[in-house]
């Protein structure tokens, strides 16, 4: 039986079955590609936020080392806290809008560290000095706060990994 004879022998039900297989395959491929693209975009966004948390961790580590060594003046310390306040608030705002992460763990812990460091006697007594040297007792308190911040940052990474991307329908765009 040749190709012509095979084509002629196919009945309408055979053609429908072939079309069904073809359409099902195309739809399956389309769904797989769409799902993979969405997962890739979602993972990329999570990685971005996780990297932002890591950057905050690294900046804090460097900052705490400077405080511990007495390498910063009070004005620089105050300015650094202001910059980090903005950064932590921005991160928190985007985590709340993109994911259902409504608490402010990092912002709250940062505010606590800022308040405690700037209220320490050494900070206020040496406000106009070229550097602030903290006592061992204050250094221990700063290290304790830094350790607590590290725990908060780890928790936030876990929260980001567990979170589902929040979809908002607005002019057919994901926000």
PDB file of C-alpha atoms in Angstrom:
ATOM      1  CA  UNK A   1       0.000   0.000   0.000  1.00  0.00           C
ATOM      2  CA  UNK A   2       1.514   3.360  -1.057  1.00  0.00           C
ATOM      3  CA  UNK A   3       1.209   6.791   0.469  1.00  0.00           C
ATOM      4  CA  UNK A   4      -1.684   7.745  -1.820  1.00  0.00           C
ATOM      5  CA  UNK A   5      -3.620   4.660  -0.916  1.00  0.00           C
ATOM      6  CA  UNK A   6      -2.976   5.250   2.813  1.00  0.00           C
ATOM      7  CA  UNK A   7      -4.269   8.822   2.612  1.00  0.00           C
ATOM      8  CA  UNK A   8      -7.366   7.696   0.734  1.00  0.00           C
ATOM      9  CA  UNK A   9      -8.018   4.879   3.219  1.00  0.00           C
ATOM     10  CA  UNK A  10      -8.074   7.254   6.199  1.00  0.00           C
ATOM     11  CA  UNK A  11     -11.592   8.014   7.222  1.00  0.00           C
ATOM     12  CA  UNK A  12     -12.850  11.231   8.689  1.00  0.00           C
ATOM     13  CA  UNK A  13     -12.604   9.790  12.203  1.00  0.00           C
ATOM     14  CA  UNK A  14      -8.918   9.056  11.555  1.00  0.00           C
ATOM     15  CA  UNK A  15      -8.349  12.649  10.418  1.00  0.00           C
ATOM     16  CA  UNK A  16     -10.123  13.920  13.543  1.00  0.00           C
ATOM     17  CA  UNK A  17      -7.931  11.678  15.716  1.00  0.00           C
ATOM     18  CA  UNK A  18      -4.779  12.968  14.012  1.00  0.00           C
ATOM     19  CA  UNK A  19      -5.953  16.580  14.393  1.00  0.00           C
ATOM     20  CA  UNK A  20      -6.767  15.875  18.046  1.00  0.00           C
ATOM     21  CA  UNK A  21      -3.267  14.523  18.690  1.00  0.00           C
ATOM     22  CA  UNK A  22      -1.718  17.516  16.930  1.00  0.00           C
ATOM     23  CA  UNK A  23      -3.842  20.109  18.790  1.00  0.00           C
ATOM     24  CA  UNK A  24      -3.295  18.379  22.138  1.00  0.00           C
ATOM     25  CA  UNK A  25       0.456  18.323  21.534  1.00  0.00           C
ATOM     26  CA  UNK A  26       0.561  22.003  20.578  1.00  0.00           C
ATOM     27  CA  UNK A  27      -1.502  22.990  23.631  1.00  0.00           C
ATOM     28  CA  UNK A  28       0.689  20.840  25.884  1.00  0.00           C
ATOM     29  CA  UNK A  29       3.863  22.435  24.552  1.00  0.00           C
ATOM     30  CA  UNK A  30       2.362  25.918  24.886  1.00  0.00           C
ATOM     31  CA  UNK A  31       1.320  25.251  28.509  1.00  0.00           C
ATOM     32  CA  UNK A  32       4.747  23.836  29.376  1.00  0.00           C
ATOM     33  CA  UNK A  33       6.530  26.856  27.899  1.00  0.00           C
ATOM     34  CA  UNK A  34       4.166  29.311  29.624  1.00  0.00           C
ATOM     35  CA  UNK A  35       4.520  27.623  33.010  1.00  0.00           C
ATOM     36  CA  UNK A  36       8.313  27.459  32.656  1.00  0.00           C
ATOM     37  CA  UNK A  37       8.494  31.157  31.730  1.00  0.00           C
ATOM     38  CA  UNK A  38       6.328  32.133  34.712  1.00  0.00           C
ATOM     39  CA  UNK A  39       8.395  29.989  37.076  1.00  0.00           C
ATOM     40  CA  UNK A  40      11.601  31.502  35.716  1.00  0.00           C
ATOM     41  CA  UNK A  41      10.281  35.050  36.163  1.00  0.00           C
ATOM     42  CA  UNK A  42       9.039  34.257  39.654  1.00  0.00           C
ATOM     43  CA  UNK A  43      12.360  32.665  40.658  1.00  0.00           C
ATOM     44  CA  UNK A  44      14.330  35.579  39.204  1.00  0.00           C
ATOM     45  CA  UNK A  45      12.288  38.041  41.265  1.00  0.00           C
ATOM     46  CA  UNK A  46      12.783  35.970  44.421  1.00  0.00           C
ATOM     47  CA  UNK A  47      16.519  35.802  43.748  1.00  0.00           C
ATOM     48  CA  UNK A  48      16.596  39.581  43.347  1.00  0.00           C
ATOM     49  CA  UNK A  49      14.954  40.123  46.747  1.00  0.00           C
ATOM     50  CA  UNK A  50      17.120  37.481  48.390  1.00  0.00           C
ATOM     51  CA  UNK A  51      20.220  39.203  47.000  1.00  0.00           C
ATOM     52  CA  UNK A  52      18.950  42.476  48.410  1.00  0.00           C
ATOM     53  CA  UNK A  53      18.665  40.843  51.842  1.00  0.00           C
ATOM     54  CA  UNK A  54      22.209  39.481  51.427  1.00  0.00           C
ATOM     55  CA  UNK A  55      23.460  42.961  50.505  1.00  0.00           C
ATOM     56  CA  UNK A  56      21.878  44.376  53.660  1.00  0.00           C
ATOM     57  CA  UNK A  57      23.563  41.617  55.658  1.00  0.00           C
ATOM     58  CA  UNK A  58      26.962  42.389  54.088  1.00  0.00           C
ATOM     59  CA  UNK A  59      26.588  46.139  54.579  1.00  0.00           C
ATOM     60  CA  UNK A  60      25.644  45.596  58.210  1.00  0.00           C
ATOM     61  CA  UNK A  61      28.593  43.254  58.753  1.00  0.00           C
ATOM     62  CA  UNK A  62      31.004  45.876  57.451  1.00  0.00           C
ATOM     63  CA  UNK A  63      29.296  48.635  59.427  1.00  0.00           C
ATOM     64  CA  UNK A  64      29.371  46.663  62.688  1.00  0.00           C
ATOM     65  CA  UNK A  65      33.084  45.963  62.154  1.00  0.00           C
ATOM     66  CA  UNK A  66      33.685  49.713  61.752  1.00  0.00           C
ATOM     67  CA  UNK A  67      31.696  50.432  64.912  1.00  0.00           C
ATOM     68  CA  UNK A  68      33.560  47.736  66.805  1.00  0.00           C
ATOM     69  CA  UNK A  69      36.929  49.145  65.704  1.00  0.00           C
ATOM     70  CA  UNK A  70      35.938  52.781  66.351  1.00  0.00           C
ATOM     71  CA  UNK A  71      36.442  53.783  62.703  1.00  0.00           C
ATOM     72  CA  UNK A  72      33.342  55.952  62.326  1.00  0.00           C
ATOM     73  CA  UNK A  73      32.363  59.388  63.545  1.00  0.00           C
ATOM     74  CA  UNK A  74      28.862  59.998  64.898  1.00  0.00           C
ATOM     75  CA  UNK A  75      27.749  61.917  61.798  1.00  0.00           C
ATOM     76  CA  UNK A  76      28.798  59.035  59.521  1.00  0.00           C
ATOM     77  CA  UNK A  77      27.001  56.558  61.780  1.00  0.00           C
ATOM     78  CA  UNK A  78      23.842  58.662  61.723  1.00  0.00           C
ATOM     79  CA  UNK A  79      24.011  59.095  57.936  1.00  0.00           C
ATOM     80  CA  UNK A  80      24.554  55.361  57.412  1.00  0.00           C
ATOM     81  CA  UNK A  81      21.497  54.575  59.514  1.00  0.00           C
ATOM     82  CA  UNK A  82      19.405  57.000  57.419  1.00  0.00           C
ATOM     83  CA  UNK A  83      20.514  55.353  54.176  1.00  0.00           C
ATOM     84  CA  UNK A  84      19.837  51.883  55.524  1.00  0.00           C
ATOM     85  CA  UNK A  85      16.427  52.997  56.801  1.00  0.00           C
ATOM     86  CA  UNK A  86      15.448  53.935  53.251  1.00  0.00           C
ATOM     87  CA  UNK A  87      16.850  50.718  51.846  1.00  0.00           C
ATOM     88  CA  UNK A  88      15.086  48.478  54.378  1.00  0.00           C
ATOM     89  CA  UNK A  89      11.805  50.374  53.979  1.00  0.00           C
ATOM     90  CA  UNK A  90      11.969  50.062  50.185  1.00  0.00           C
ATOM     91  CA  UNK A  91      12.660  46.338  50.410  1.00  0.00           C
ATOM     92  CA  UNK A  92       9.795  45.919  52.861  1.00  0.00           C
ATOM     93  CA  UNK A  93       7.418  47.897  50.635  1.00  0.00           C
ATOM     94  CA  UNK A  94       8.164  45.704  47.610  1.00  0.00           C
ATOM     95  CA  UNK A  95       7.933  42.476  49.604  1.00  0.00           C
ATOM     96  CA  UNK A  96       4.509  43.569  50.816  1.00  0.00           C
ATOM     97  CA  UNK A  97       3.312  44.484  47.325  1.00  0.00           C
ATOM     98  CA  UNK A  98       4.765  41.488  45.441  1.00  0.00           C
ATOM     99  CA  UNK A  99       4.255  38.822  48.096  1.00  0.00           C
ATOM    100  CA  UNK A 100       1.986  38.405  51.084  1.00  0.00           C
ATOM    101  CA  UNK A 101       4.772  39.294  53.506  1.00  0.00           C
ATOM    102  CA  UNK A 102       3.111  41.896  55.697  1.00  0.00           C
ATOM    103  CA  UNK A 103       5.362  42.088  58.729  1.00  0.00           C
ATOM    104  CA  UNK A 104       8.345  44.433  58.844  1.00  0.00           C
ATOM    105  CA  UNK A 105      10.986  42.280  60.514  1.00  0.00           C
ATOM    106  CA  UNK A 106      14.024  43.934  58.931  1.00  0.00           C
ATOM    107  CA  UNK A 107      12.696  47.480  59.276  1.00  0.00           C
ATOM    108  CA  UNK A 108      11.828  46.931  62.933  1.00  0.00           C
ATOM    109  CA  UNK A 109      15.175  45.355  63.823  1.00  0.00           C
ATOM    110  CA  UNK A 110      17.064  48.072  61.940  1.00  0.00           C
ATOM    111  CA  UNK A 111      15.098  50.760  63.811  1.00  0.00           C
ATOM    112  CA  UNK A 112      15.885  49.057  67.104  1.00  0.00           C
ATOM    113  CA  UNK A 113      19.614  48.936  66.314  1.00  0.00           C
ATOM    114  CA  UNK A 114      19.583  52.549  65.162  1.00  0.00           C
ATOM    115  CA  UNK A 115      17.785  53.709  68.283  1.00  0.00           C
ATOM    116  CA  UNK A 116      20.064  51.765  70.642  1.00  0.00           C
ATOM    117  CA  UNK A 117      23.343  52.775  68.999  1.00  0.00           C
ATOM    118  CA  UNK A 118      22.425  56.450  68.724  1.00  0.00           C
ATOM    119  CA  UNK A 119      21.242  56.532  72.338  1.00  0.00           C
ATOM    120  CA  UNK A 120      24.445  55.008  73.736  1.00  0.00           C
ATOM    121  CA  UNK A 121      26.465  57.357  75.931  1.00  0.00           C
ATOM    122  CA  UNK A 122      29.604  56.916  73.815  1.00  0.00           C
ATOM    123  CA  UNK A 123      27.753  58.019  70.690  1.00  0.00           C
ATOM    124  CA  UNK A 124      26.347  61.154  72.309  1.00  0.00           C
ATOM    125  CA  UNK A 125      29.464  62.071  74.304  1.00  0.00           C
ATOM    126  CA  UNK A 126      31.674  61.785  71.201  1.00  0.00           C
ATOM    127  CA  UNK A 127      29.230  63.284  68.720  1.00  0.00           C
ATOM    128  CA  UNK A 128      31.675  65.950  67.536  1.00  0.00           C
ATOM    129  CA  UNK A 129      34.775  63.758  67.792  1.00  0.00           C
ATOM    130  CA  UNK A 130      36.516  62.301  64.737  1.00  0.00           C
ATOM    131  CA  UNK A 131      35.454  58.796  65.782  1.00  0.00           C
ATOM    132  CA  UNK A 132      33.242  57.067  68.304  1.00  0.00           C
ATOM    133  CA  UNK A 133      34.836  54.390  70.474  1.00  0.00           C
ATOM    134  CA  UNK A 134      32.344  52.153  72.222  1.00  0.00           C
ATOM    135  CA  UNK A 135      33.008  50.445  75.554  1.00  0.00           C
ATOM    136  CA  UNK A 136      33.166  46.661  75.730  1.00  0.00           C
ATOM    137  CA  UNK A 137      29.702  46.614  77.289  1.00  0.00           C
ATOM    138  CA  UNK A 138      28.289  48.649  74.384  1.00  0.00           C
ATOM    139  CA  UNK A 139      30.160  46.531  71.850  1.00  0.00           C
ATOM    140  CA  UNK A 140      28.599  43.419  73.344  1.00  0.00           C
ATOM    141  CA  UNK A 141      25.154  45.004  73.058  1.00  0.00           C
ATOM    142  CA  UNK A 142      25.850  45.957  69.422  1.00  0.00           C
ATOM    143  CA  UNK A 143      27.033  42.419  68.627  1.00  0.00           C
ATOM    144  CA  UNK A 144      23.923  40.971  70.280  1.00  0.00           C
ATOM    145  CA  UNK A 145      21.719  43.231  68.156  1.00  0.00           C
ATOM    146  CA  UNK A 146      23.687  42.275  65.041  1.00  0.00           C
ATOM    147  CA  UNK A 147      23.165  38.597  65.852  1.00  0.00           C
ATOM    148  CA  UNK A 148      19.422  39.215  66.197  1.00  0.00           C
ATOM    149  CA  UNK A 149      19.447  41.029  62.857  1.00  0.00           C
ATOM    150  CA  UNK A 150      21.172  38.038  61.253  1.00  0.00           C
ATOM    151  CA  UNK A 151      18.344  35.812  62.465  1.00  0.00           C
ATOM    152  CA  UNK A 152      15.771  38.248  61.076  1.00  0.00           C
ATOM    153  CA  UNK A 153      17.536  38.311  57.706  1.00  0.00           C
ATOM    154  CA  UNK A 154      17.610  34.499  57.551  1.00  0.00           C
ATOM    155  CA  UNK A 155      13.904  34.418  58.408  1.00  0.00           C
ATOM    156  CA  UNK A 156      13.176  36.904  55.634  1.00  0.00           C
ATOM    157  CA  UNK A 157      15.025  34.743  53.066  1.00  0.00           C
ATOM    158  CA  UNK A 158      12.933  31.760  54.203  1.00  0.00           C
ATOM    159  CA  UNK A 159       9.765  33.884  53.906  1.00  0.00           C
ATOM    160  CA  UNK A 160      10.690  35.006  50.380  1.00  0.00           C
ATOM    161  CA  UNK A 161      11.358  31.432  49.283  1.00  0.00           C
ATOM    162  CA  UNK A 162       8.005  30.267  50.669  1.00  0.00           C
ATOM    163  CA  UNK A 163       6.032  33.212  49.288  1.00  0.00           C
ATOM    164  CA  UNK A 164       3.772  33.069  46.296  1.00  0.00           C
ATOM    165  CA  UNK A 165       3.892  35.942  43.836  1.00  0.00           C
ATOM    166  CA  UNK A 166       0.887  38.208  44.248  1.00  0.00           C
ATOM    167  CA  UNK A 167      -0.880  38.768  40.931  1.00  0.00           C
ATOM    168  CA  UNK A 168      -2.739  42.015  40.364  1.00  0.00           C
ATOM    169  CA  UNK A 169      -4.833  42.398  37.255  1.00  0.00           C
ATOM    170  CA  UNK A 170      -4.392  45.903  35.969  1.00  0.00           C
ATOM    171  CA  UNK A 171      -4.488  46.431  32.236  1.00  0.00           C
ATOM    172  CA  UNK A 172      -3.454  42.788  31.753  1.00  0.00           C
ATOM    173  CA  UNK A 173      -0.115  43.312  33.511  1.00  0.00           C
ATOM    174  CA  UNK A 174       1.477  41.679  36.496  1.00  0.00           C
ATOM    175  CA  UNK A 175       2.418  44.316  39.071  1.00  0.00           C
TER     176      UNK A 175
END
